[in-house]
Short mmCIF file of C-alpha atoms (C1' of nucleotides) in Angstrom, two decimals:
data_model
loop_
_atom_site.label_atom_id
_atom_site.label_comp_id
_atom_site.label_asym_id
_atom_site.label_seq_id
_atom_site.Cartn_x
_atom_site.Cartn_y
_atom_site.Cartn_z
CA MET I 8 103.28 68.72 126.63
CA ARG I 9 104.21 72.36 125.66
CA LEU I 10 102.84 74.55 123.21
CA TYR I 11 104.03 78.09 122.07
CA ASN I 12 101.31 80.45 123.21
CA SER I 13 101.09 83.86 121.17
CA LEU I 14 99.43 85.61 123.69
CA THR I 15 102.51 85.64 126.29
CA ARG I 16 105.08 84.93 123.36
CA ALA I 17 106.46 81.83 125.32
CA PRO I 18 106.03 78.18 125.30
CA GLU I 19 103.67 76.74 127.83
CA GLU I 20 103.19 73.93 129.57
CA LEU I 21 99.77 72.36 129.17
CA PRO I 22 97.81 71.14 132.31
CA PRO I 23 98.74 67.48 133.32
CA PRO I 24 96.48 64.72 131.86
CA PRO I 25 93.40 63.93 131.72
CA GLY I 26 93.00 67.78 131.40
CA PRO I 27 90.27 68.39 129.85
CA ILE I 28 91.45 70.58 127.03
CA ARG I 29 89.07 72.41 125.39
CA MET I 30 89.61 73.75 122.05
CA TYR I 31 88.50 76.22 119.59
CA VAL I 32 89.69 76.51 116.02
CA CYS I 33 88.75 79.23 113.65
CA GLY I 34 87.28 77.71 110.46
CA PRO I 35 86.77 79.74 107.22
CA THR I 36 84.22 81.98 106.05
CA VAL I 37 82.53 80.21 103.48
CA TYR I 38 81.35 81.51 100.26
CA GLN I 39 83.62 79.72 97.86
CA ARG I 40 85.72 76.64 97.94
CA VAL I 41 88.30 76.80 100.65
CA HIS I 42 92.09 76.71 99.51
CA VAL I 43 94.86 74.33 100.81
CA GLY I 44 96.06 77.24 103.12
CA ASN I 45 92.72 76.60 104.83
CA ALA I 46 93.60 73.27 105.39
CA ARG I 47 96.62 73.87 107.74
CA PRO I 48 94.72 75.01 110.95
CA PHE I 49 92.05 72.20 110.40
CA VAL I 50 94.60 69.50 110.07
CA LEU I 51 96.86 71.22 112.75
CA GLY I 52 93.54 71.06 115.45
CA ILE I 53 92.84 67.71 114.65
CA TRP I 54 96.34 66.30 114.92
CA ILE I 55 97.08 68.14 118.42
CA LYS I 56 93.75 66.67 119.56
CA ARG I 57 94.60 63.12 118.48
CA TRP I 58 98.06 63.42 120.06
CA LEU I 59 96.64 64.78 123.31
CA GLU I 60 94.24 62.01 123.10
CA ARG I 61 97.23 59.11 123.03
CA ARG I 62 98.75 61.16 125.75
CA GLY I 63 96.02 60.58 128.21
CA TYR I 64 93.79 63.75 127.69
CA GLU I 65 90.31 64.38 127.21
CA VAL I 66 89.75 66.84 124.36
CA LYS I 67 87.00 68.60 123.06
CA LEU I 68 87.61 70.15 119.74
CA VAL I 69 85.21 72.87 118.46
CA SER I 70 85.82 74.53 114.86
CA ASN I 71 83.55 77.01 113.72
CA ILE I 72 81.97 77.73 109.87
CA THR I 73 81.09 81.48 109.58
CA ASP I 74 78.23 81.51 107.28
CA VAL I 75 77.33 85.00 107.91
CA ASP I 76 79.32 87.60 106.54
CA ASP I 77 79.73 90.73 104.05
CA ARG I 78 81.48 88.49 101.61
CA VAL I 79 78.82 86.09 101.64
CA TYR I 80 76.45 88.87 100.72
CA GLU I 81 78.62 90.33 97.94
CA ALA I 82 79.52 86.62 96.44
CA SER I 83 76.01 86.13 96.38
CA ALA I 84 74.53 89.11 94.59
CA GLU I 85 77.62 88.55 91.93
CA GLN I 86 76.13 85.14 91.62
CA ARG I 87 72.58 85.90 91.58
CA ILE I 88 71.92 83.33 94.33
CA GLY I 89 70.27 83.36 97.66
CA SER I 90 73.13 84.62 100.48
CA ARG I 91 71.53 81.48 102.49
CA GLU I 92 71.57 79.19 99.45
CA LEU I 93 74.96 80.12 98.56
CA ALA I 94 76.53 79.71 102.45
CA ALA I 95 74.54 76.49 102.35
CA SER I 96 76.29 75.05 99.55
CA ALA I 97 79.94 76.66 100.56
CA SER I 98 79.60 75.01 104.06
CA GLU I 99 78.87 71.66 102.24
CA TRP I 100 82.13 72.09 99.83
CA TYR I 101 84.31 72.87 103.01
CA ARG I 102 82.73 69.66 104.61
CA GLN I 103 83.63 67.35 101.62
CA ASP I 104 86.86 68.87 100.81
CA THR I 105 88.20 68.70 104.70
CA GLY I 106 86.51 65.55 104.89
CA ASP I 107 88.67 63.85 102.18
CA LEU I 108 91.98 64.61 104.08
CA GLY I 109 90.48 61.67 105.99
CA LEU I 110 90.95 63.00 109.90
CA GLY I 111 87.52 62.81 110.78
CA ARG I 112 85.69 65.95 112.17
CA PRO I 113 86.06 68.13 114.99
CA ASP I 114 83.79 67.34 117.63
CA VAL I 115 81.47 70.06 117.06
CA GLU I 116 81.31 72.59 113.96
CA PRO I 117 78.63 75.07 114.74
CA LEU I 118 77.66 77.42 112.34
CA ALA I 119 77.21 81.21 112.97
CA SER I 120 73.82 81.36 111.38
CA GLU I 121 72.69 78.93 114.14
CA THR I 122 74.37 80.49 117.03
CA ILE I 123 72.08 84.31 116.48
CA PRO I 124 70.34 83.87 119.88
CA GLU I 125 73.64 83.49 121.78
CA ILE I 126 75.46 86.41 119.79
CA VAL I 127 72.31 88.71 120.47
CA ALA I 128 72.54 87.97 124.18
CA LEU I 129 76.29 88.52 124.17
CA VAL I 130 76.11 92.14 122.61
CA GLU I 131 73.16 92.90 124.81
CA GLU I 132 75.60 91.84 127.86
CA LEU I 133 78.29 94.12 126.45
CA LEU I 134 75.77 96.97 125.94
CA GLU I 135 74.50 96.71 129.63
CA ARG I 136 78.44 96.66 130.64
CA GLY I 137 79.01 99.79 128.49
CA ALA I 138 81.49 98.30 126.65
CA ALA I 139 79.77 98.85 123.59
CA TYR I 140 77.02 101.51 121.85
CA VAL I 141 74.11 101.28 119.61
CA ALA I 142 74.24 103.59 116.40
CA ASP I 143 71.43 103.82 113.84
CA GLY I 144 70.90 99.90 113.94
CA ASP I 145 74.42 99.06 114.21
CA VAL I 146 76.16 97.98 117.60
CA TYR I 147 79.84 98.81 117.99
CA PHE I 148 82.23 97.61 120.58
CA ARG I 149 83.95 100.65 122.50
CA VAL I 150 87.73 99.72 122.10
CA ALA I 151 89.06 102.47 124.31
CA SER I 152 86.90 100.95 127.22
CA HIS I 153 88.90 98.12 127.37
CA PRO I 154 92.47 98.23 128.80
CA GLU I 155 93.79 95.13 127.56
CA TYR I 156 92.97 95.84 124.13
CA GLY I 157 96.14 95.57 121.75
CA ARG I 158 97.87 92.60 124.05
CA LEU I 159 97.28 89.92 121.79
CA SER I 160 98.82 91.71 118.70
CA GLY I 161 101.24 93.69 120.29
CA ALA I 162 99.56 96.90 118.99
CA ARG I 163 99.51 99.97 120.88
CA LEU I 164 95.91 101.53 120.99
CA GLU I 165 97.49 105.13 120.49
CA GLU I 166 98.92 103.90 117.32
CA MET I 167 95.90 102.18 115.76
CA ILE I 168 93.91 103.37 112.90
CA ALA I 169 90.26 102.71 111.72
CA GLN I 170 88.80 99.31 111.36
CA GLU I 171 86.13 99.81 108.24
CA PRO I 172 85.85 103.60 108.66
CA SER I 173 82.06 104.55 109.58
CA GLU I 174 80.28 107.92 110.55
CA LEU I 175 78.25 105.92 113.09
CA LYS I 176 81.15 105.06 115.22
CA VAL I 177 82.09 107.08 117.85
CA ASP I 178 85.85 105.95 117.54
CA GLN I 179 87.35 104.97 114.37
CA ARG I 180 89.11 102.18 115.93
CA ASP I 181 85.89 100.51 117.32
CA PHE I 182 84.32 97.55 115.32
CA ALA I 183 81.14 96.30 114.75
CA LEU I 184 79.10 93.59 116.73
CA TRP I 185 76.03 93.96 114.96
CA LYS I 186 75.43 95.53 111.55
CA ALA I 187 72.06 96.38 110.29
CA GLN I 188 70.70 94.98 107.40
CA LYS I 189 71.62 97.09 104.30
CA PRO I 190 70.21 97.63 101.14
CA GLY I 191 70.59 94.75 98.60
CA GLU I 192 70.91 92.43 101.29
CA ASP I 193 68.65 89.31 101.09
CA PHE I 194 68.24 88.18 104.22
CA ALA I 195 68.49 89.31 107.85
CA TRP I 196 67.92 88.41 111.58
CA GLU I 197 65.95 89.89 113.96
CA SER I 198 67.54 91.59 116.90
CA PRO I 199 66.45 94.30 119.38
CA TRP I 200 68.44 96.69 117.41
CA GLY I 201 66.37 95.97 114.34
CA PRO I 202 67.13 93.35 111.13
CA GLY I 203 70.68 92.94 110.72
CA ARG I 204 73.20 90.20 111.06
CA PRO I 205 76.31 89.75 113.48
CA GLY I 206 79.62 91.59 113.07
CA TRP I 207 82.56 89.08 111.80
CA HIS I 208 83.91 88.47 115.27
CA ILE I 209 81.41 88.24 118.01
CA GLU I 210 80.41 84.89 115.98
CA CYS I 211 83.55 83.00 117.64
CA SER I 212 83.08 84.62 121.06
CA ALA I 213 79.16 83.19 121.31
CA MET I 214 80.32 79.78 119.45
CA ALA I 215 83.13 79.17 121.53
CA GLU I 216 81.47 80.05 124.83
CA LYS I 217 78.42 77.73 123.59
CA PHE I 218 80.25 74.84 123.34
CA LEU I 219 83.17 75.05 125.44
CA GLY I 220 82.23 77.42 128.19
CA SER I 221 83.53 80.54 129.34
CA GLU I 222 87.23 79.40 129.63
CA PHE I 223 89.02 77.25 127.72
CA GLU I 224 92.72 76.00 127.05
CA ILE I 225 93.42 76.32 123.44
CA HIS I 226 92.59 78.80 120.63
CA GLY I 227 94.01 78.39 117.26
CA GLY I 228 93.93 79.86 113.94
CA GLY I 229 95.83 81.27 110.99
CA ASN I 230 98.39 83.85 112.10
CA ASP I 231 96.66 86.33 109.83
CA LEU I 232 93.71 86.12 112.45
CA ARG I 233 95.78 87.53 115.30
CA PHE I 234 94.70 90.92 114.34
CA PRO I 235 91.86 92.32 114.13
CA HIS I 236 89.92 88.99 114.49
CA HIS I 237 91.19 87.20 117.40
CA GLU I 238 92.22 90.66 119.31
CA ASN I 239 88.54 91.46 118.67
CA GLU I 240 87.48 88.39 119.81
CA LEU I 241 89.58 88.51 123.02
CA ALA I 242 88.30 91.80 123.83
CA GLN I 243 84.58 91.21 123.44
CA SER I 244 84.69 88.27 125.72
CA ARG I 245 87.07 89.53 128.24
CA ALA I 246 84.95 92.97 128.50
CA ALA I 247 81.77 90.41 129.16
CA GLY I 248 83.44 89.12 132.07
CA ARG I 249 84.72 85.92 130.50
CA PRO I 250 88.21 84.45 131.18
CA PHE I 251 88.45 82.94 127.65
CA ALA I 252 91.16 81.27 125.80
CA ARG I 253 94.16 80.61 127.70
CA LEU I 254 96.55 79.65 125.14
CA TRP I 255 96.71 81.20 121.39
CA MET I 256 98.11 78.95 118.81
CA HIS I 257 98.57 80.80 115.39
CA ASN I 258 99.96 78.83 112.62
CA GLY I 259 102.10 80.06 109.60
CA MET I 260 100.72 80.89 106.30
CA LEU I 261 101.14 78.97 103.18
CA GLU I 262 103.20 81.10 100.73
CA LEU I 263 103.05 80.79 96.64
CA ASP I 264 105.82 82.79 95.14
CA GLN I 265 106.85 84.34 98.21
CA GLU I 266 103.66 85.72 99.25
CA LYS I 267 100.98 84.62 101.31
CA MET I 268 98.44 82.40 99.73
CA ALA I 269 95.04 84.23 100.01
CA LYS I 270 91.97 85.11 98.28
CA SER I 271 92.67 88.64 98.79
CA VAL I 272 95.94 88.21 96.95
CA GLY I 273 94.39 85.88 94.55
CA ASN I 274 97.02 83.11 94.49
CA VAL I 275 95.01 80.18 95.55
CA ARG I 276 95.45 76.62 95.10
CA THR I 277 92.09 75.46 95.97
CA LEU I 278 92.07 72.52 98.64
CA ARG I 279 89.96 70.27 96.32
CA GLU I 280 92.51 70.55 93.47
CA VAL I 281 95.31 69.71 95.47
CA LEU I 282 93.53 66.75 96.66
CA ASP I 283 93.08 65.50 93.40
CA VAL I 284 96.60 66.40 91.83
CA TRP I 285 98.48 64.98 94.87
CA GLY I 286 96.34 63.23 97.22
CA ARG I 287 95.62 63.30 101.02
CA GLU I 288 98.72 61.35 101.75
CA ALA I 289 101.34 63.70 100.22
CA LEU I 290 99.45 67.01 101.55
CA LEU I 291 99.71 65.72 104.87
CA VAL I 292 103.31 64.55 104.67
CA TYR I 293 103.89 68.35 103.43
CA PHE I 294 102.28 69.88 106.29
CA LEU I 295 104.17 67.61 108.59
CA THR I 296 107.73 68.69 107.24
CA GLY I 297 107.35 72.19 108.19
CA GLN I 298 106.92 73.71 111.89
CA TRP I 299 103.43 74.51 112.30
CA ARG I 300 104.00 78.32 113.34
CA LYS I 301 106.36 78.80 110.30
CA PRO I 302 105.05 79.86 106.98
CA ILE I 303 105.72 77.21 104.13
CA ASP I 304 106.12 77.55 100.56
CA PHE I 305 103.59 75.78 98.38
CA THR I 306 105.58 74.30 95.32
CA PRO I 307 105.09 71.53 93.07
CA GLU I 308 108.71 70.59 94.10
CA ALA I 309 107.68 70.64 97.99
CA MET I 310 104.68 68.24 97.02
CA GLU I 311 106.75 65.79 95.02
CA ALA I 312 109.19 65.56 97.79
CA ALA I 313 106.25 64.91 100.35
CA ALA I 314 104.89 62.56 98.15
CA ALA I 315 108.28 60.61 97.78
CA ARG I 316 108.38 60.64 101.42
CA ALA I 317 105.13 59.14 101.77
CA GLU I 318 106.03 56.32 99.26
CA GLY I 319 109.23 55.51 101.63
CA PHE I 320 106.76 54.51 104.39
CA ARG I 321 104.80 52.63 102.08
CA ASN I 322 108.13 50.87 101.37
CA VAL I 323 108.98 50.21 104.70
CA PHE I 324 105.80 48.18 105.33
CA ARG I 325 106.61 46.11 101.92
CA ASP I 326 109.65 45.13 103.85
CA GLU I 327 110.65 42.85 106.37
CA ASN I 328 109.28 43.87 109.70
CA LYS I 329 112.15 44.31 112.20
CA PRO I 330 110.70 44.97 115.79
CA LEU I 331 112.38 47.81 117.73
CA PRO I 332 112.17 48.10 121.65
CA PRO I 333 109.19 50.08 122.86
CA GLU I 334 111.27 52.71 124.02
CA ALA I 335 111.69 53.63 120.70
CA TRP I 336 108.32 55.53 121.14
CA ALA I 337 109.71 57.94 123.69
CA GLU I 338 111.81 59.89 121.08
CA PHE I 339 108.99 60.39 118.85
CA ALA I 340 106.97 61.51 121.68
CA ALA I 341 109.29 63.88 122.96
CA ALA I 342 109.42 65.57 119.58
CA LEU I 343 105.71 66.03 119.72
CA ASP I 344 105.41 67.06 123.14
CA ASP I 345 107.92 69.75 122.44
CA ASP I 346 105.67 72.29 120.79
CA PHE I 347 104.47 69.71 118.44
CA ASN I 348 107.68 69.53 116.64
CA THR I 349 106.34 67.28 113.29
CA ALA I 350 109.80 67.90 111.37
CA GLN I 351 111.43 66.15 114.25
CA ALA I 352 109.16 63.62 114.78
CA LEU I 353 109.32 62.61 111.23
CA ALA I 354 113.45 62.41 111.54
CA VAL I 355 112.97 60.01 114.77
CA ILE I 356 110.34 57.40 112.66
CA HIS I 357 112.19 57.74 109.32
CA GLU I 358 114.60 55.05 110.88
CA TRP I 359 112.24 52.74 111.98
CA THR I 360 111.53 49.22 110.83
CA ASP I 361 108.93 48.08 113.18
CA HIS I 362 105.60 47.68 111.34
CA GLU I 363 103.38 48.17 114.43
CA LEU I 364 105.44 50.85 116.08
CA LEU I 365 105.43 52.89 112.47
CA ARG I 366 101.94 52.33 112.02
CA ARG I 367 101.27 53.61 115.29
CA ALA I 368 103.10 56.65 114.78
CA LEU I 369 101.68 57.65 111.32
CA ASP I 370 98.42 56.98 112.84
CA VAL I 371 98.71 60.35 114.97
CA PHE I 372 98.77 62.30 111.67
CA GLY I 373 95.60 59.76 110.04
CA LEU I 374 98.62 58.43 107.90
CA ALA I 375 97.86 54.81 109.11
CA SER I 376 96.73 54.04 105.32
CA LEU I 377 100.30 54.15 104.11
CA ALA I 378 100.62 50.67 105.91
CA LYS I 379 97.83 49.40 103.79
CA GLN I 380 98.89 47.11 101.20
CA THR I 381 96.80 47.18 98.10
CA GLU I 382 96.41 43.31 96.55
CA ALA I 383 96.94 43.51 92.61
CA PRO I 384 94.60 42.18 90.27
CA ARG I 385 94.71 38.53 89.84
CA GLU I 386 95.54 38.90 85.77
CA LEU I 387 98.47 41.00 86.90
CA ARG I 388 99.45 38.32 89.20
CA ALA I 389 99.29 35.95 86.25
CA LEU I 390 101.45 38.24 84.29
CA ALA I 391 104.03 38.39 86.92
CA GLU I 392 104.10 34.58 87.44
CA ARG I 393 104.55 33.88 83.68
CA ARG I 394 107.23 36.52 83.97
CA GLU I 395 108.91 34.36 86.89
CA ARG I 396 108.66 31.37 84.62
CA ALA I 397 110.39 33.51 81.86
CA ARG I 398 113.15 34.31 83.89
CA ALA I 399 113.67 30.72 85.43
CA GLU I 400 113.93 29.68 81.59
CA ARG I 401 116.60 32.92 81.20
CA ASP I 402 114.03 34.04 78.41
CA PHE I 403 114.70 37.62 79.58
CA GLY I 404 113.03 39.29 76.64
CA GLU I 405 109.90 37.72 77.13
CA ALA I 406 110.47 38.85 81.07
CA ASP I 407 111.05 42.07 80.12
CA ARG I 408 108.04 42.52 77.75
CA LEU I 409 105.82 41.19 80.69
CA ARG I 410 107.21 43.62 83.16
CA GLY I 411 106.28 46.52 80.52
CA GLU I 412 102.74 44.89 80.03
CA ILE I 413 102.49 45.03 84.06
CA GLU I 414 103.76 48.58 83.87
CA ASP I 415 101.29 49.78 81.47
CA ALA I 416 98.70 48.65 83.66
CA GLY I 417 100.15 51.11 86.58
CA TRP I 418 102.15 48.62 88.63
CA GLU I 419 105.69 47.59 89.22
CA VAL I 420 107.35 44.35 89.75
CA ARG I 421 110.01 44.06 92.24
CA ASP I 422 112.15 40.99 92.58
CA VAL I 423 112.63 40.01 96.06
CA ALA I 424 113.93 36.95 98.07
CA GLU I 425 110.69 34.87 98.17
CA GLY I 426 109.71 35.65 94.56
CA PHE I 427 108.23 39.01 93.35
CA GLN I 428 106.26 41.66 94.88
CA LEU I 429 103.62 44.07 92.90
CA VAL I 430 103.44 47.78 93.90
CA PRO I 431 101.42 50.31 92.53
CA LYS I 432 103.24 52.92 90.48
CA ARG I 433 103.12 56.40 92.03
"C1'" G F 14 106.34 104.36 110.65
"C1'" G F 15 104.49 100.66 114.83
"C1'" C F 16 104.14 95.13 116.24
"C1'" G F 17 106.17 90.47 115.31
"C1'" C F 18 108.98 86.05 112.97
"C1'" C F 19 112.65 84.36 109.89
"C1'" G F 20 117.65 83.88 107.20
"C1'" U F 21 121.36 76.38 108.05
"C1'" G F 22 124.62 72.50 102.26
"C1'" G F 23 121.17 72.19 94.95
"C1'" C F 24 116.00 72.36 97.45
"C1'" C F 25 113.11 71.46 102.25
"C1'" G F 26 114.26 71.43 106.99
"C1'" A F 27 115.98 70.00 112.73
"C1'" G F 28 119.15 71.68 115.97
"C1'" U F 29 119.65 77.40 122.17
"C1'" G F 30 127.86 76.33 123.77
"C1'" G F 31 131.65 71.44 122.19
"C1'" U F 32 129.46 65.18 119.42
"C1'" U F 33 126.77 62.56 112.04
"C1'" A F 34 120.14 65.56 112.45
"C1'" G F 35 116.50 63.95 108.86
"C1'" G F 36 114.23 63.85 104.14
"C1'" C F 37 113.96 65.01 98.47
"C1'" A F 38 117.23 65.73 94.36
"C1'" G F 39 122.64 64.16 92.65
"C1'" C F 40 127.26 60.85 92.67
"C1'" G F 41 129.66 56.40 93.79
"C1'" G F 42 129.25 51.24 95.32
"C1'" C F 43 126.60 46.38 97.00
"C1'" C F 44 122.56 43.55 95.41
"C1'" U F 45 120.01 42.60 90.41
"C1'" G F 46 119.78 38.51 83.97
"C1'" C F 47 118.68 44.09 83.58
"C1'" A F 48 115.60 47.01 86.99
"C1'" A F 49 112.90 48.65 90.92
"C1'" A F 50 113.11 48.71 96.08
"C1'" G F 51 116.59 48.40 100.28
"C1'" C F 52 121.81 49.18 102.11
"C1'" C F 53 126.62 51.56 102.47
"C1'" G F 54 129.51 55.77 101.32
"C1'" C F 55 130.06 60.80 99.45
"C1'" G F 56 128.89 66.48 99.43
"C1'" U F 57 132.26 69.19 104.80
"C1'" A F 58 126.22 74.16 105.41
"C1'" C F 59 124.82 77.52 109.01
"C1'" A F 60 123.58 85.84 105.72
"C1'" G F 61 127.80 89.15 106.53
"C1'" C F 62 130.74 92.11 110.00
"C1'" G F 63 132.36 92.88 115.31
"C1'" G F 64 131.84 90.98 120.59
"C1'" U F 65 131.64 87.28 124.72
"C1'" U F 66 133.79 82.52 125.64
"C1'" C F 67 138.99 77.56 125.98
"C1'" G F 68 135.37 76.73 122.37
"C1'" A F 69 129.15 79.74 118.94
"C1'" A F 70 125.03 77.70 113.58
"C1'" U F 71 123.53 78.09 118.78
"C1'" C F 72 124.48 84.22 123.57
"C1'" C F 73 125.19 89.85 122.36
"C1'" G F 74 125.70 94.30 119.11
"C1'" C F 75 125.23 96.10 114.22
"C1'" U F 76 124.76 95.66 108.63
"C1'" C F 77 122.01 93.45 104.68
"C1'" G F 78 117.93 90.46 102.80
"C1'" G F 79 113.13 87.94 102.99
"C1'" C F 80 108.23 87.35 105.20
"C1'" G F 81 103.67 88.31 108.21
"C1'" C F 82 100.23 91.54 110.53
"C1'" C F 83 98.57 97.09 111.36
"C1'" U F 84 92.23 96.82 105.59
"C1'" C F 85 89.14 91.54 103.88
"C1'" C F 86 92.39 86.95 104.63
"C1'" A F 87 93.50 79.90 107.66
#
RNA sequence: GGCGCCGUGGCCGAGUGGUUAGGCAGCGGCCUGCAAAGCCGCGUACAGCGGUUCGAAUCCGCUCGGCGCCUCCA
C-alpha cells in the first residue's frame, strides 16, 4: 500500500501489515453545522482505515473536534448564547451529520476542551526549551527558533509575513500557543499564565500525542490546513522533541462555481442538506469518483451522475448472480493500494456480476447497503399480480393502468423472465 | 510576488512511451404488448507550439488558461 506524502511530495510505501497504523485526521472547528466539504476528510479517513484493516493492518483512527476557538466565541456572542453551550450543540450536530454517512465513528474523537491539561503541559515544555515565550498572558511559539519551519508548506521563512499581527509578538511570524482571556469572552481555563484558552494549532499536537503517542504514521486533513495549521502543528511537536506524523495526507477541496467551498467564501452546502436531498449513498459514490488529492466540483449534475451510478450497482444485485474467480479481487485491491485510487477501483468493479464479491468491495466504502433489496408492500405486490393476470389476458389497458398506480406509490414494475420485479423509484 | 496542483471526447474521470479505461448523458439496435432494467454497437479525446524518440495524452522546454495556499477555512 502506498500513499502520497505531502511532506516529501512523493508516494510512499506504508510499513508492512500488521502495522500498526496510527492515524490522526483533523476534524472541524465546531460553531455551526458542518458543510459537505468537511465530510471529505472524515470519509477519506474512515475509508483508508477500513481498507487497511482488510489488508491485515491494525489501525487506530483519531479525529478531533475543536470546540475551543476564536470563532466559537464570536459566534456565541452573536447568537447571545454561552460559548460552551454553542460548542456542545455544534459538536452534537457534527456527530449526527457525519453519523448519517453510515460509516461508523473514528476510534477516538477527542474534544479540545477536554485536553486542556495536556495542552498546558506541552506549552510549558516548549517554554522550557526556549521555543516559546510569554507575553502578557499570551504564549507564542518562536518560529525562527525552529530550523525546519516551512518544510511542510514549502514556504521560506524569510518570505513569510505576519500570522495574526500583534504588538505582543517578538516576531510577527510567531503564532499563539495560548491566548489570554479577552473582554467579552464568557469562559476561560486556568493556566500558569492566567486565564485563557489554547491557540488554534496546539490542541491537535496535544490530542494526537495523547491518543497516538509522540510518533504516528498518518496525519490527514484538508489541503487548506497545510499552512498554517499543519505547519504550526508540526513545528510545535518537533520543537518539543516529538517525531510526530510521518506521512501527511491533504485532501483536495470541494468547489462550488469554480471556487473553494468554505465558510469564509460563503458558498457552502451543509452536509445535512446534501444528505437530505441526495442521500448518503450518492454522496459517497460522488466522493469515490474523484481522486482524493484533487479538488472536485460540487454540482447537481455530478450528484445526479453519482446517484445514477449507485442505482446501477443496485441493479446488479437485482440481476442474476454470476460468480467470478476470486482473483478478480486482486485488480480492485491493486487500484486501492496505489494511492487509494478509488476512481480506478470503481471502474474495476463496474464490470462485476458476482454479488458476493461486489458486496465485499462496496462494503469497503460503507456501501454494502446497495446490495440490500427492499421488499415491496403487500398491497403493491397484489397490484403487480393483478397486472400479471391482465397481461396474460392481453388486457394491456388495465395492465398499464395498474402499472401507473404502482408508480404513483413510488415503485417501478419490471417484467423479468420469472415474472415481475418491484423496484423503488429513485 | 513566493510555494504547490492541474488542463483528457457534451459532462465527470482513469491512464507516467506503443494495445478499447470506466461512468453519466446522447444516438442506433436486441429484448418487451408497451416500458423499465440488461445486453450489443457508435462518438475516434488528450490546452497550444516546439523538442527528444522508430513511436508521446504519457518525457523536456516555452506559451496560454484554471485552481489552492501564503489571513480564518476540511
